Coordinates of C-alpha atoms in Angstrom, one line a residue:
X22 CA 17.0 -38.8 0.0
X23 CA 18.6 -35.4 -0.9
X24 CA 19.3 -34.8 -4.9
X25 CA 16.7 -36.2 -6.8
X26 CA 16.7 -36.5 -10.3
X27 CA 13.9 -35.1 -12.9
X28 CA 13.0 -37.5 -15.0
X29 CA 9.4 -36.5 -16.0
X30 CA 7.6 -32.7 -15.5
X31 CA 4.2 -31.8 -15.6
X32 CA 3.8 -28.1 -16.6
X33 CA 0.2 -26.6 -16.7
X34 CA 0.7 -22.4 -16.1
X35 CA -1.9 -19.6 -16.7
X36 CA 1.7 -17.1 -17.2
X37 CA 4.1 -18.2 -20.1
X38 CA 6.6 -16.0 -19.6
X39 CA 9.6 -17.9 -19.9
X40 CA 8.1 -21.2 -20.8
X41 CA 9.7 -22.2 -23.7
X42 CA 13.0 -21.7 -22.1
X43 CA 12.3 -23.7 -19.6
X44 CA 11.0 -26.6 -21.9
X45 CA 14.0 -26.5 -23.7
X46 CA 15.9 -26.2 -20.2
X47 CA 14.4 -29.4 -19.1
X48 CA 14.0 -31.8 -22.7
X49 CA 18.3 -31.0 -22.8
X50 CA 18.4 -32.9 -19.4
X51 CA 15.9 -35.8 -20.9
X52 CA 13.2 -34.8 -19.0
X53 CA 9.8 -36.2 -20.5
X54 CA 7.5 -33.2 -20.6
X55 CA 3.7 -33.4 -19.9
X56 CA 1.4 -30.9 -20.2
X57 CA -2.1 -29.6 -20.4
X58 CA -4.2 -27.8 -22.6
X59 CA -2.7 -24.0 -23.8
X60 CA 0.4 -25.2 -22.2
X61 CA 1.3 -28.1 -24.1
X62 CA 0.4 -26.2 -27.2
X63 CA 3.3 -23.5 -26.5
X64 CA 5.6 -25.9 -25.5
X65 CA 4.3 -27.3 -29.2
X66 CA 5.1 -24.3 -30.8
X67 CA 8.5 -24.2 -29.4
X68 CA 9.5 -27.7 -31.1
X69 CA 9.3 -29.4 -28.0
X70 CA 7.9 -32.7 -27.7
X71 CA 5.4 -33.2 -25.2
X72 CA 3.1 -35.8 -23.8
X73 CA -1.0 -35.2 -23.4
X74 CA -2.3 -35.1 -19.8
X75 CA -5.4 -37.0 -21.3
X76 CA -2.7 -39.7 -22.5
X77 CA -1.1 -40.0 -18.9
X78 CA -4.2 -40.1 -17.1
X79 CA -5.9 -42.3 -19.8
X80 CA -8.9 -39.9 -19.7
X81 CA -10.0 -36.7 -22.0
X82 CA -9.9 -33.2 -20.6
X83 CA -13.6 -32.4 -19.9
X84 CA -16.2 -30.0 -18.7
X85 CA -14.8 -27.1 -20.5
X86 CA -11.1 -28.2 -19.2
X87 CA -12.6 -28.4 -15.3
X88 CA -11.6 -31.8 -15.2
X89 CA -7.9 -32.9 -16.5
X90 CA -5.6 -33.1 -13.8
X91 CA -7.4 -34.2 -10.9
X92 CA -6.8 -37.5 -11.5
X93 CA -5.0 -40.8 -9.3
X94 CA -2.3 -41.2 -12.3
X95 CA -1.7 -37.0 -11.7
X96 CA -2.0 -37.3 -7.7
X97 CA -0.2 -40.6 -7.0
X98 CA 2.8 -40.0 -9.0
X99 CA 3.0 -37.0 -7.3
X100 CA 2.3 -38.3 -3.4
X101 CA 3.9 -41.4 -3.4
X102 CA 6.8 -41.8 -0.9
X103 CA 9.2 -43.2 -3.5
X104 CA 11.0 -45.4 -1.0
X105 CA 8.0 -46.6 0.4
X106 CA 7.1 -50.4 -0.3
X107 CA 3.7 -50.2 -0.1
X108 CA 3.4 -47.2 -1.8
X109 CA 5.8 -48.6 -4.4
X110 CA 3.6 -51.7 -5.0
X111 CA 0.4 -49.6 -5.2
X112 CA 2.2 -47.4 -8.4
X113 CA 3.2 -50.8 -10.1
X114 CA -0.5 -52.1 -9.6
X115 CA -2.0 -49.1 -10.9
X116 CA 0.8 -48.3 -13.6
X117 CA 1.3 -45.2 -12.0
X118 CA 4.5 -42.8 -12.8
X119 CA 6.3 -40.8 -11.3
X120 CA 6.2 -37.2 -11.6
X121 CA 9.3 -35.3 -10.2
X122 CA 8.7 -31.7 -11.2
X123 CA 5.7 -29.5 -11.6
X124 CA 5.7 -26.3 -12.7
X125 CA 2.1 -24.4 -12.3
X126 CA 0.8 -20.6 -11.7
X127 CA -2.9 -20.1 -11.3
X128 CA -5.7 -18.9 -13.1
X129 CA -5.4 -14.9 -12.7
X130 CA -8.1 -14.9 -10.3
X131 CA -7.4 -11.0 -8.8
X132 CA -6.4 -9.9 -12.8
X133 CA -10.4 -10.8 -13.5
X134 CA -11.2 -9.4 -10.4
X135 CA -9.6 -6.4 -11.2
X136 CA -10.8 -5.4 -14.8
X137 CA -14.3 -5.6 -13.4
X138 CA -15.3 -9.0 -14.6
X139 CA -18.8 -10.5 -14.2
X140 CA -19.6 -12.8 -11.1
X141 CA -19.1 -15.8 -13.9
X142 CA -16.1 -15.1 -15.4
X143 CA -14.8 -14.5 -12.1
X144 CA -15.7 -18.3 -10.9
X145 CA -14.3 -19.7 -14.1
X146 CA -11.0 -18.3 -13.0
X147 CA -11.1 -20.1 -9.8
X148 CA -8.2 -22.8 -10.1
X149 CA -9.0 -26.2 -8.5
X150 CA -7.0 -28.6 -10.4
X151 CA -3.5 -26.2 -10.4
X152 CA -3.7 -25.3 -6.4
X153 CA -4.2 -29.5 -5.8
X154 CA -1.1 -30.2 -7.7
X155 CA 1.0 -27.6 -5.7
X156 CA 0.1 -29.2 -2.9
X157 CA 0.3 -32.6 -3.6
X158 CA 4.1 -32.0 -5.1
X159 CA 5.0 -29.0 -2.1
X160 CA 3.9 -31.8 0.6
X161 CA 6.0 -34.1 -1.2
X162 CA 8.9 -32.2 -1.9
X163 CA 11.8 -35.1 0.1
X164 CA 10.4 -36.2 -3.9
X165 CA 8.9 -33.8 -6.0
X166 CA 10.2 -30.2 -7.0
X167 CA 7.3 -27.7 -7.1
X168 CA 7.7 -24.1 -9.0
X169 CA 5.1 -21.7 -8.9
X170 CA 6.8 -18.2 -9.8
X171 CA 8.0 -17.8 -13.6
X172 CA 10.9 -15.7 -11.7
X173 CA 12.2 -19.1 -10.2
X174 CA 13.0 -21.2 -13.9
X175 CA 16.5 -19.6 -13.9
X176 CA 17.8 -20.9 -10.5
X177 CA 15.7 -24.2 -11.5
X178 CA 18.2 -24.3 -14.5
X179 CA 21.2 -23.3 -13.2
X180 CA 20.5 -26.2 -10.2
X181 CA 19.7 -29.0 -13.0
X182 CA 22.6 -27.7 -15.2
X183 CA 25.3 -27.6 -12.2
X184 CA 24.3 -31.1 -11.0
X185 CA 23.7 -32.9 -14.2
X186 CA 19.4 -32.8 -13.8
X187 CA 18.6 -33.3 -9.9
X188 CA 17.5 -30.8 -7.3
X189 CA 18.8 -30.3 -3.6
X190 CA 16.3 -31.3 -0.6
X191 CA 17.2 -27.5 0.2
X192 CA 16.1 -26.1 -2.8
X193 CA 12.9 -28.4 -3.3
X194 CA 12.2 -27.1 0.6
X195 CA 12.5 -23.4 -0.3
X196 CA 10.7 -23.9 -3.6
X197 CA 7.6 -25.7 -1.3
X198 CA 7.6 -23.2 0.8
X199 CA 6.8 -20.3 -1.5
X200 CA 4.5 -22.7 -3.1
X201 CA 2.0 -22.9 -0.1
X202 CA 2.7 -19.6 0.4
X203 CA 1.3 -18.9 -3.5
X204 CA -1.9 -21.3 -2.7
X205 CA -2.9 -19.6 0.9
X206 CA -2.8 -16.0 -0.9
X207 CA -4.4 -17.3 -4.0
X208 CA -7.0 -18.7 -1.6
X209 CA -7.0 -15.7 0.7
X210 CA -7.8 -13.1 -2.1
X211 CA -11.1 -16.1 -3.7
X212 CA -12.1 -15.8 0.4
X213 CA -12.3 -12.1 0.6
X214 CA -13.9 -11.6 -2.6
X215 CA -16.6 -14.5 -1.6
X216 CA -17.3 -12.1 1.5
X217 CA -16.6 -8.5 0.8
X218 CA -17.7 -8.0 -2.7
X219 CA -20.1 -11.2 -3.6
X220 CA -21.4 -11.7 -0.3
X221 CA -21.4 -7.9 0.9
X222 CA -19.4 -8.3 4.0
X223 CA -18.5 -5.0 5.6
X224 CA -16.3 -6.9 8.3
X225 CA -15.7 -10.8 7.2
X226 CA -16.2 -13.1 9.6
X227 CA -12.7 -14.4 8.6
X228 CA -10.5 -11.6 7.8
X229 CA -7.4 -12.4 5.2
X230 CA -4.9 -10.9 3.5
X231 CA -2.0 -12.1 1.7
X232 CA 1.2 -10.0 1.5
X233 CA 4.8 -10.6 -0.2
X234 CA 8.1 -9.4 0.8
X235 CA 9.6 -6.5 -1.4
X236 CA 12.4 -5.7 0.7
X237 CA 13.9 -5.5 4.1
X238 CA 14.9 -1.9 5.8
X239 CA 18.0 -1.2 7.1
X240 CA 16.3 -1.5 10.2
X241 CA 12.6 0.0 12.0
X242 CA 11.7 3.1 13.8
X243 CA 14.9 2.4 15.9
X244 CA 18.1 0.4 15.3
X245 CA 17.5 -2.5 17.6
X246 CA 13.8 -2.9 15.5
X247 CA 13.9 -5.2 12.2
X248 CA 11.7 -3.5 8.7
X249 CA 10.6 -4.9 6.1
X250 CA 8.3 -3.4 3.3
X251 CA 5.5 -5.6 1.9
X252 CA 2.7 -5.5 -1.1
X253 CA -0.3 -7.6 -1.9
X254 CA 0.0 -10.6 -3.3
X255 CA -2.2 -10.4 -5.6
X256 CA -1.1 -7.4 -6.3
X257 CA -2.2 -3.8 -5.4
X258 CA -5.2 -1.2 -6.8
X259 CA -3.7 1.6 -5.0
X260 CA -0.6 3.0 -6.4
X261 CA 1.7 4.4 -3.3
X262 CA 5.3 4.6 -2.5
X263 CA 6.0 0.8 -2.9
X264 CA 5.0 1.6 -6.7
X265 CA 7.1 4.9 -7.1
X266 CA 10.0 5.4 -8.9
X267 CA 13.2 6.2 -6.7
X268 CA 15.2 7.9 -8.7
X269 CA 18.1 8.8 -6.8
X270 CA 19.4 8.2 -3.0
X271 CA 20.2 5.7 -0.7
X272 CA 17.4 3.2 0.2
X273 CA 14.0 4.3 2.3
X274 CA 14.2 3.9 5.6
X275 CA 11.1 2.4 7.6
X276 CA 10.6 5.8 8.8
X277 CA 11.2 7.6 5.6
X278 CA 8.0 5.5 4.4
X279 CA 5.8 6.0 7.1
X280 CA 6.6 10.0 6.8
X281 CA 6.4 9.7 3.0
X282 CA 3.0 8.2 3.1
X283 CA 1.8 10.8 5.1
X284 CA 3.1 13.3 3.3
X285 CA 1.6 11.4 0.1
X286 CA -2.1 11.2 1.7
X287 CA -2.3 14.5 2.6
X288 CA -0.8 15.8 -0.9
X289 CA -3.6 13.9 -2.5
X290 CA -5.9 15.6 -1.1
X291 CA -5.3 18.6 -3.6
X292 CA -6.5 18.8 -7.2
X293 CA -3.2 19.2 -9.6
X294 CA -5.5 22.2 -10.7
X295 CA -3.2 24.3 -8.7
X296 CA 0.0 23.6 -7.3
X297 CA 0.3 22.5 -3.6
X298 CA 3.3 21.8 -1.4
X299 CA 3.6 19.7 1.9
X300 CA 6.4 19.5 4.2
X301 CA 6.0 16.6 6.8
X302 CA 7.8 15.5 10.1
X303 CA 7.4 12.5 12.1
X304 CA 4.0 11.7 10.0
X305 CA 2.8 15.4 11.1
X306 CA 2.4 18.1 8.7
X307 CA 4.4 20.9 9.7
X308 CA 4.2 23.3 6.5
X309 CA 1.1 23.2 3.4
X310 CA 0.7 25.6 0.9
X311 CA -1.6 26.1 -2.2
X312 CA -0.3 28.9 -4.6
X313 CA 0.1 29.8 -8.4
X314 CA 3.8 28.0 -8.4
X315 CA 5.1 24.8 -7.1
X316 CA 7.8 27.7 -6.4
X317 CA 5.6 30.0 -3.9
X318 CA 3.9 26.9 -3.2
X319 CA 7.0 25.6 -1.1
X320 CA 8.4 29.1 0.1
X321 CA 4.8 29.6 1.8
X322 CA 4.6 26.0 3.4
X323 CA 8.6 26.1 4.1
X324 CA 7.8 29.6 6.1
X325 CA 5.2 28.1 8.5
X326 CA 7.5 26.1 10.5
X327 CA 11.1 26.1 8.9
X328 CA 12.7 24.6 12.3
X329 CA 10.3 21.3 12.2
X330 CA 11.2 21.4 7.9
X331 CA 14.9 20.3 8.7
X332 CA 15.0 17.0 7.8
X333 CA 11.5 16.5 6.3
X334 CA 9.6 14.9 3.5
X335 CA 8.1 16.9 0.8
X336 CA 5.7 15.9 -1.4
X337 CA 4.2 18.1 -4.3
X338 CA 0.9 17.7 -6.4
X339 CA 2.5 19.1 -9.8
X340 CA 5.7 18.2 -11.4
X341 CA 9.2 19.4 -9.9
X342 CA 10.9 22.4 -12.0
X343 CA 14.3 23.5 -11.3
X344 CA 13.9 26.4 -9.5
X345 CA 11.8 24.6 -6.6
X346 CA 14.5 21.8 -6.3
X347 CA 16.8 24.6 -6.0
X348 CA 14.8 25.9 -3.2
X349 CA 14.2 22.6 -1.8
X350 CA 17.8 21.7 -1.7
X351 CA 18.4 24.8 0.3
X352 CA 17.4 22.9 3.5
X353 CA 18.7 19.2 3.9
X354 CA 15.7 17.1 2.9
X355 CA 14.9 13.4 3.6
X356 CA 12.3 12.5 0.7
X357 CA 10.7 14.6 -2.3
X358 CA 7.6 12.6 -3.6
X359 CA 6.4 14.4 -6.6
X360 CA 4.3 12.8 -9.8
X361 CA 7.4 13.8 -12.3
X362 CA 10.4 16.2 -12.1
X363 CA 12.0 18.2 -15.4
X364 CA 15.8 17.9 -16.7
X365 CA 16.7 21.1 -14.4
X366 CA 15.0 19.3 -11.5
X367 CA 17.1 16.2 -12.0
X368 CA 20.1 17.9 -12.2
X369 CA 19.8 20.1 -9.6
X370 CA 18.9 17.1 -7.0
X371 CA 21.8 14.8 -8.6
X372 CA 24.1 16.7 -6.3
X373 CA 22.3 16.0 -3.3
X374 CA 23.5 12.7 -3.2
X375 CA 21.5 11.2 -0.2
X376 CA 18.4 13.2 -1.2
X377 CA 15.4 10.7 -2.4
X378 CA 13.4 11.5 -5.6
X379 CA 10.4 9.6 -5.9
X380 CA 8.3 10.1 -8.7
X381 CA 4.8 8.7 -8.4
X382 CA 2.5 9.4 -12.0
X383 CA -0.4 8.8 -10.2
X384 CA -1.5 9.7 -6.9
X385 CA -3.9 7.5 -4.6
X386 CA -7.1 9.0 -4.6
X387 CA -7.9 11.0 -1.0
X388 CA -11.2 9.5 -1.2
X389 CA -11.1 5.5 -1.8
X390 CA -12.1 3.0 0.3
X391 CA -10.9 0.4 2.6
X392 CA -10.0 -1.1 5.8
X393 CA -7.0 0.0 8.1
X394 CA -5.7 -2.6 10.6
X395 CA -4.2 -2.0 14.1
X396 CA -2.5 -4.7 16.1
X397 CA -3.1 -4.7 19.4
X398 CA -1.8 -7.2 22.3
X399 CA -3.9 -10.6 21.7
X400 CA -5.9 -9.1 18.6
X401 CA -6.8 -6.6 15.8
X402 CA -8.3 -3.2 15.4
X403 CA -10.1 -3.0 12.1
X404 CA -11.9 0.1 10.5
X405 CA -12.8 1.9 7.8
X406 CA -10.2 4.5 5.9
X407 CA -10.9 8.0 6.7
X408 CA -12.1 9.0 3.8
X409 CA -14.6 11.7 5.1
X410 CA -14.9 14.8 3.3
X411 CA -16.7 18.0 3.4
X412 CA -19.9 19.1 1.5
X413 CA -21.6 22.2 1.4
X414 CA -24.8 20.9 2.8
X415 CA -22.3 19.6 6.1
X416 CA -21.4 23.3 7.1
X417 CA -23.8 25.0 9.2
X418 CA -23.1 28.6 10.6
X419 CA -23.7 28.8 14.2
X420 CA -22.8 32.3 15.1
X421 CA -24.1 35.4 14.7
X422 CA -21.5 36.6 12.2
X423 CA -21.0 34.6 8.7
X424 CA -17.7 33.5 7.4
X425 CA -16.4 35.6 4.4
X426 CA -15.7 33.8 0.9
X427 CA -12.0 34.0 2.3
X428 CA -12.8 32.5 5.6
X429 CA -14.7 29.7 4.5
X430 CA -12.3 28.7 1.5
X431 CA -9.8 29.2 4.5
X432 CA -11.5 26.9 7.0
X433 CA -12.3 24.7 4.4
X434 CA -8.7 24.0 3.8
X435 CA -7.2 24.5 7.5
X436 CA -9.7 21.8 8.0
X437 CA -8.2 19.2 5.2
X438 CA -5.0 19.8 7.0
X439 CA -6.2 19.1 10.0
X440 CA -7.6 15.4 9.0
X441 CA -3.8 14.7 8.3
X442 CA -2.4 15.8 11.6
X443 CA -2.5 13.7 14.9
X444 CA -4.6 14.2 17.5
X445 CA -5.4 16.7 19.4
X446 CA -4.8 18.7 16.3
X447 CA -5.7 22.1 15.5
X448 CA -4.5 24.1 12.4
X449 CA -4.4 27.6 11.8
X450 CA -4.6 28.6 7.6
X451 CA -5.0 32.2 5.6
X452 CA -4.9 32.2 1.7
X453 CA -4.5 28.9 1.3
X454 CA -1.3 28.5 3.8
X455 CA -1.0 27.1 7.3
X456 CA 0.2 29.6 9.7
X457 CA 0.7 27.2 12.9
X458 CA 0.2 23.3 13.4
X459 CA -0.5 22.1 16.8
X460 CA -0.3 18.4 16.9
X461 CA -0.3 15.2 19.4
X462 CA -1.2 17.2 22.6
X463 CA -3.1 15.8 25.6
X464 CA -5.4 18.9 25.7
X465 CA -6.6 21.0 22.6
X466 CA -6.0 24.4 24.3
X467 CA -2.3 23.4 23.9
X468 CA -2.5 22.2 20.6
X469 CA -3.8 25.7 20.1
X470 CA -1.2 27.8 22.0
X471 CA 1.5 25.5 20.7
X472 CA 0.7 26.3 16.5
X473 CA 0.3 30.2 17.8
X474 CA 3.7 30.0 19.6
X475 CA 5.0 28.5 16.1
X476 CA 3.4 31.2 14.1
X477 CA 4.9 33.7 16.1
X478 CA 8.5 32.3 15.9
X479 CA 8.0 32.0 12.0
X480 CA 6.7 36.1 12.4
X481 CA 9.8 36.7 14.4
X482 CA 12.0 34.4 11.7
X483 CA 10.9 36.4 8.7
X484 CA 10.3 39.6 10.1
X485 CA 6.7 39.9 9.3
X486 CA 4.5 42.4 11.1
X487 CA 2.2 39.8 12.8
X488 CA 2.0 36.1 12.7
X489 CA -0.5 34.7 10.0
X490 CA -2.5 33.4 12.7
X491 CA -3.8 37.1 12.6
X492 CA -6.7 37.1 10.5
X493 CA -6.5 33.4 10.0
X494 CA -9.3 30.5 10.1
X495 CA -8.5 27.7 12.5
X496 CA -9.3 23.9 12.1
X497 CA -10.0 21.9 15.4
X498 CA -9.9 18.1 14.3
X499 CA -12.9 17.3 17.6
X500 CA -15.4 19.6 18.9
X501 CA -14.0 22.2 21.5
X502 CA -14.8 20.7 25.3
X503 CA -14.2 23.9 26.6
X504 CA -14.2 27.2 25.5
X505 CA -10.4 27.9 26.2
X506 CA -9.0 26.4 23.4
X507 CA -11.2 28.8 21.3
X508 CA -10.1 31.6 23.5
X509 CA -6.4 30.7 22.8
X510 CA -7.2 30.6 18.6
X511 CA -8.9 34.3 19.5
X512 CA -5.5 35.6 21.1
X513 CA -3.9 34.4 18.0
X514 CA -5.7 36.5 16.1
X515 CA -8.1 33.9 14.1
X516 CA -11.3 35.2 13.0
X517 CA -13.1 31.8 12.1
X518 CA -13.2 28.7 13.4
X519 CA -14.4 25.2 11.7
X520 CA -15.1 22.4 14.1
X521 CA -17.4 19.1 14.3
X522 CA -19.1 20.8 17.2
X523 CA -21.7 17.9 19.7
X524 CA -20.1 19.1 23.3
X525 CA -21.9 19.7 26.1
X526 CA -20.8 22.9 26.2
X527 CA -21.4 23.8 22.8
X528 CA -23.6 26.8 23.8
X529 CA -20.8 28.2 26.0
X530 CA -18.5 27.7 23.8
X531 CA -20.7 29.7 20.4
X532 CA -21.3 32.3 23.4
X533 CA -17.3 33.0 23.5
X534 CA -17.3 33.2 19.6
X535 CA -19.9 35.4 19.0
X536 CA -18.2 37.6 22.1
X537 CA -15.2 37.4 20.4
X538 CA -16.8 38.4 17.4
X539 CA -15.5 34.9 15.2
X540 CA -17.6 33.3 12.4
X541 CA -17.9 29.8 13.4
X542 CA -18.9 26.9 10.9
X543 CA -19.9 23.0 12.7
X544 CA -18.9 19.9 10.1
X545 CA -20.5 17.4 11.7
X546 CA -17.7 15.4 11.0
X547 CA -14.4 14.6 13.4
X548 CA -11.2 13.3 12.1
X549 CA -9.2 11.7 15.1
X550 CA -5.9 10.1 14.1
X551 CA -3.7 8.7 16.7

């Protein structure tokens, strides 16, 4: 059997968007419409006729409308192989129907998760009856056309209305597809709330996530790699770039997002208080700045590394004016993530045609929660989100000299920085600016000489007197193994160093400070990221 033709529809959705449409889509065909509950009164109110469940199945909706579908007269008009003696006779001996559409979306379990709902309310809003009548149609689609997704009734319309009232086998295959899809994340999302937040599971012994397809990229990190961007299915707390607004420019690349999001984390890590710039490059920061104007804010970060900036994503903490995208678009620029942008700011990057403006109202907070996932060959990597941050009672002074005001509101931010850049990473700040990024080495002494050697190429670019590594605080994402990479932050010119500190060699490597004459603050805390 390939078309099929609808004859009777049971509709039961939790989402009425476009259900009287539909209802009047399907009575113009003759379709006989049965329904349930909230359902049948809306088809009601549209002047549709419809039939009670309770009068198919010959029994009352009951238990607070827990029990109304799950019923043989519900299931076996929906199972039966049509063509089937046996199963033919066993429909005529129980006067069972056919049913040849069913159009059903599920209680908004996640929705009640996500307004903070008590542990009851969020049971009640655990669909049993609707997920059994997806299935039972979806397995039976040679027979039965299933729709879940309101977003489907039009090309359910335009199929009856271009063949007279009957599906395609194709279409009642892709429409069964997505169905089962809908019930396993619908299932996945009950699952994980069951363990994480009911049953206070840190790591489930069943780990499931559900995610739908937004879009596919051009293409991955290279051209012979396939992209695609997903979201959760049932739908995301965290807003990020797949919520943004583009505003302008070609589609993101899969490498424009990765860079983006990096650029996004680490801009979220500054209050809108003051305004904040980051410039990123391969997922590395390569230019921050804090300063009184989104302006000065971007001419500081742009100055640390201007080479690396070619090409880069920027992302900004306060709105975009004109005269910063006029500054920005001096450079060519890949992305600009910012949480709005002004008339002049629109107008100015409207003639950067392949420039992207994404505007993102409201950032993801640098401190939330949640897991981060790793494939590896033949399993999974799963851990908590960095979210690690520093308190005052976390700093302890271990040198003889104590870190200025300046130095420690330097250290504190080359060290937020630092959390952002990959491993071995070590940042360089003064006033609220990085002077040199050292990022992705195999050794941290080279991570060190490599952000001094940048610092003194941007010196030697802008003809300042010294490189701002002189005078500067220095970040070191791990604790120094050896005292050489502090000896190559002392030839830079730093003057304080913040570090987790627990080598060995800790002792040696305080010893070289206080020679050296540094303040030196331990965290206690390390931020690898590889």
């Amino acid at each position: 059997m390939t078309d099929v033709t609808i004859k009777r529809a049971l509709l039961s959705v939790s989402d009425k968007t476009g259900l009287a449409d539909l209802g009047r889509a399907l009575a113009a065909h003759g379709v006989e419409l049965v329904s349930t509950g909230g359902t049948a009164a809306a088809l009601r109110d549209a002047g549709l006729a419809v039939r009670d469940i309770s009068d198919l199945t010959g029994f009352p909706e009951m238990m607070d409308g827990r029990v109304k579908t799950l019923h043989p007269k519900v299931h076996g008009g929906l199972l039966a192989v049509r063509d089937d003696p046996a199963h033919a006779a066993s429909m005529a001996e129980h006067a069972i129907g056919a049913i040849d559409l069913v159009v059903v979306n599920l209680y908004p379990f996640a929705a009640t998760v996500a307004k903070g709902a008590g542990r009851e309310e969020v049971i009640e809003n655990i669909d049993i009856g609707g997920p059994s009548m997806v299935r039972s149609a979806a397995k039976n689609h040679h027979y039965v056309t299933i729709v879940t997704d309101p977003a489907d009734y039009a090309l359910l319309i335009a199929a009856l209305d271009q063949t007279g009232g009957t599906t395609s086998l194709d279409f009642r295959k892709a429409m069964a597809a997505k169905a089962f899809a809908a019930t396993a994340a619908y299932d996945a999302a009950i699952a994980q709330w069951f363990a994480v937040t009911d049953q206070q599971q840190h790591f489930p012994r069943t780990l499931l996530s559900a995610h739908k397809l937004v879009s596919t990229l051009r293409y991955g990190e290279n051209p012979h790699q396939s992209a695609a961007l997903y979201v959760p299915a049932q739908g995301s707390v965290v807003r990020g770039l797949p919520q943004a607004r583009q505003l302008q420019g070609k589609e993101l690349s899969y490498n424009n997002y990765n860079d983006a999001n990096a650029a996004l984390e680490l801009i979220a890590e500054f209050s809108s208080d003051q305004p904040a710039v980051v410039i990123v490059k391969h997922a590395n920061p390569c230019g921050v700045a804090v300063a009184a104007t989104p302006l000065e804010a971007w001419r500081a970060a742009l100055a640390c590394d201007s080479v690396s900036a070619f090409g880069g994503i920027v992302a900004l903490n306060t709105p975009l004016d004109g005269p910063t995208a006029e500054a920005i678009c001096e450079i060519f620029t890949e992305v600009v993530v910012a949480p709005g942008a002004d008339d002049a700011a629109l107008a100015t990057f409207a003639r950067k045609k392949n420039l992207r403006l994404l505007v993102l109202e409201e950032m993801p907070s640098a401190d939330r929660s949640g897991l981060i996932t790793v494939p590896i060959a033949g399993g999974l990597l799963v851990q908590d989100r960095d979210n690690g941050a520093l308190t005052d009672e976390m700093l302890h002074v271990v040198t003889k000299r104590q870190p200025t005001a300046q130095e420690l509101a330097d250290c504190r931010f080359a060290w937020t920085v630092a959390k952002h850049v990959k491993s071995n990473a070590i940042v360089y700040a003064r006033e609220g600016v990085t002077a040199g990024i050292g990022a992705g080495q195999m050794n941290r002494r080279d991570s060190a000489r490599i952000a001094a050697m940048k610092a003194q190429e941007a010196a030697e670019t802008h003809g300042w007197s010294a490189p701002r590594t002189v005078g500067s605080a220095v970040a070191s994402d791990a604790f120094f193994p050896f005292a050489d990479g502090l000896l190559a932050a002392v030839e830079a010119g730093a003057t304080a160093v913040i570090q987790p500190g627990g080598s060995i060699r800790d002792d040696e490597v305080i010893a070289a400070a206080d020679a050296a004459g540094l303040a030196m603050v331990f965290t206690g805390m390390r931020h690898f990221r590889h």
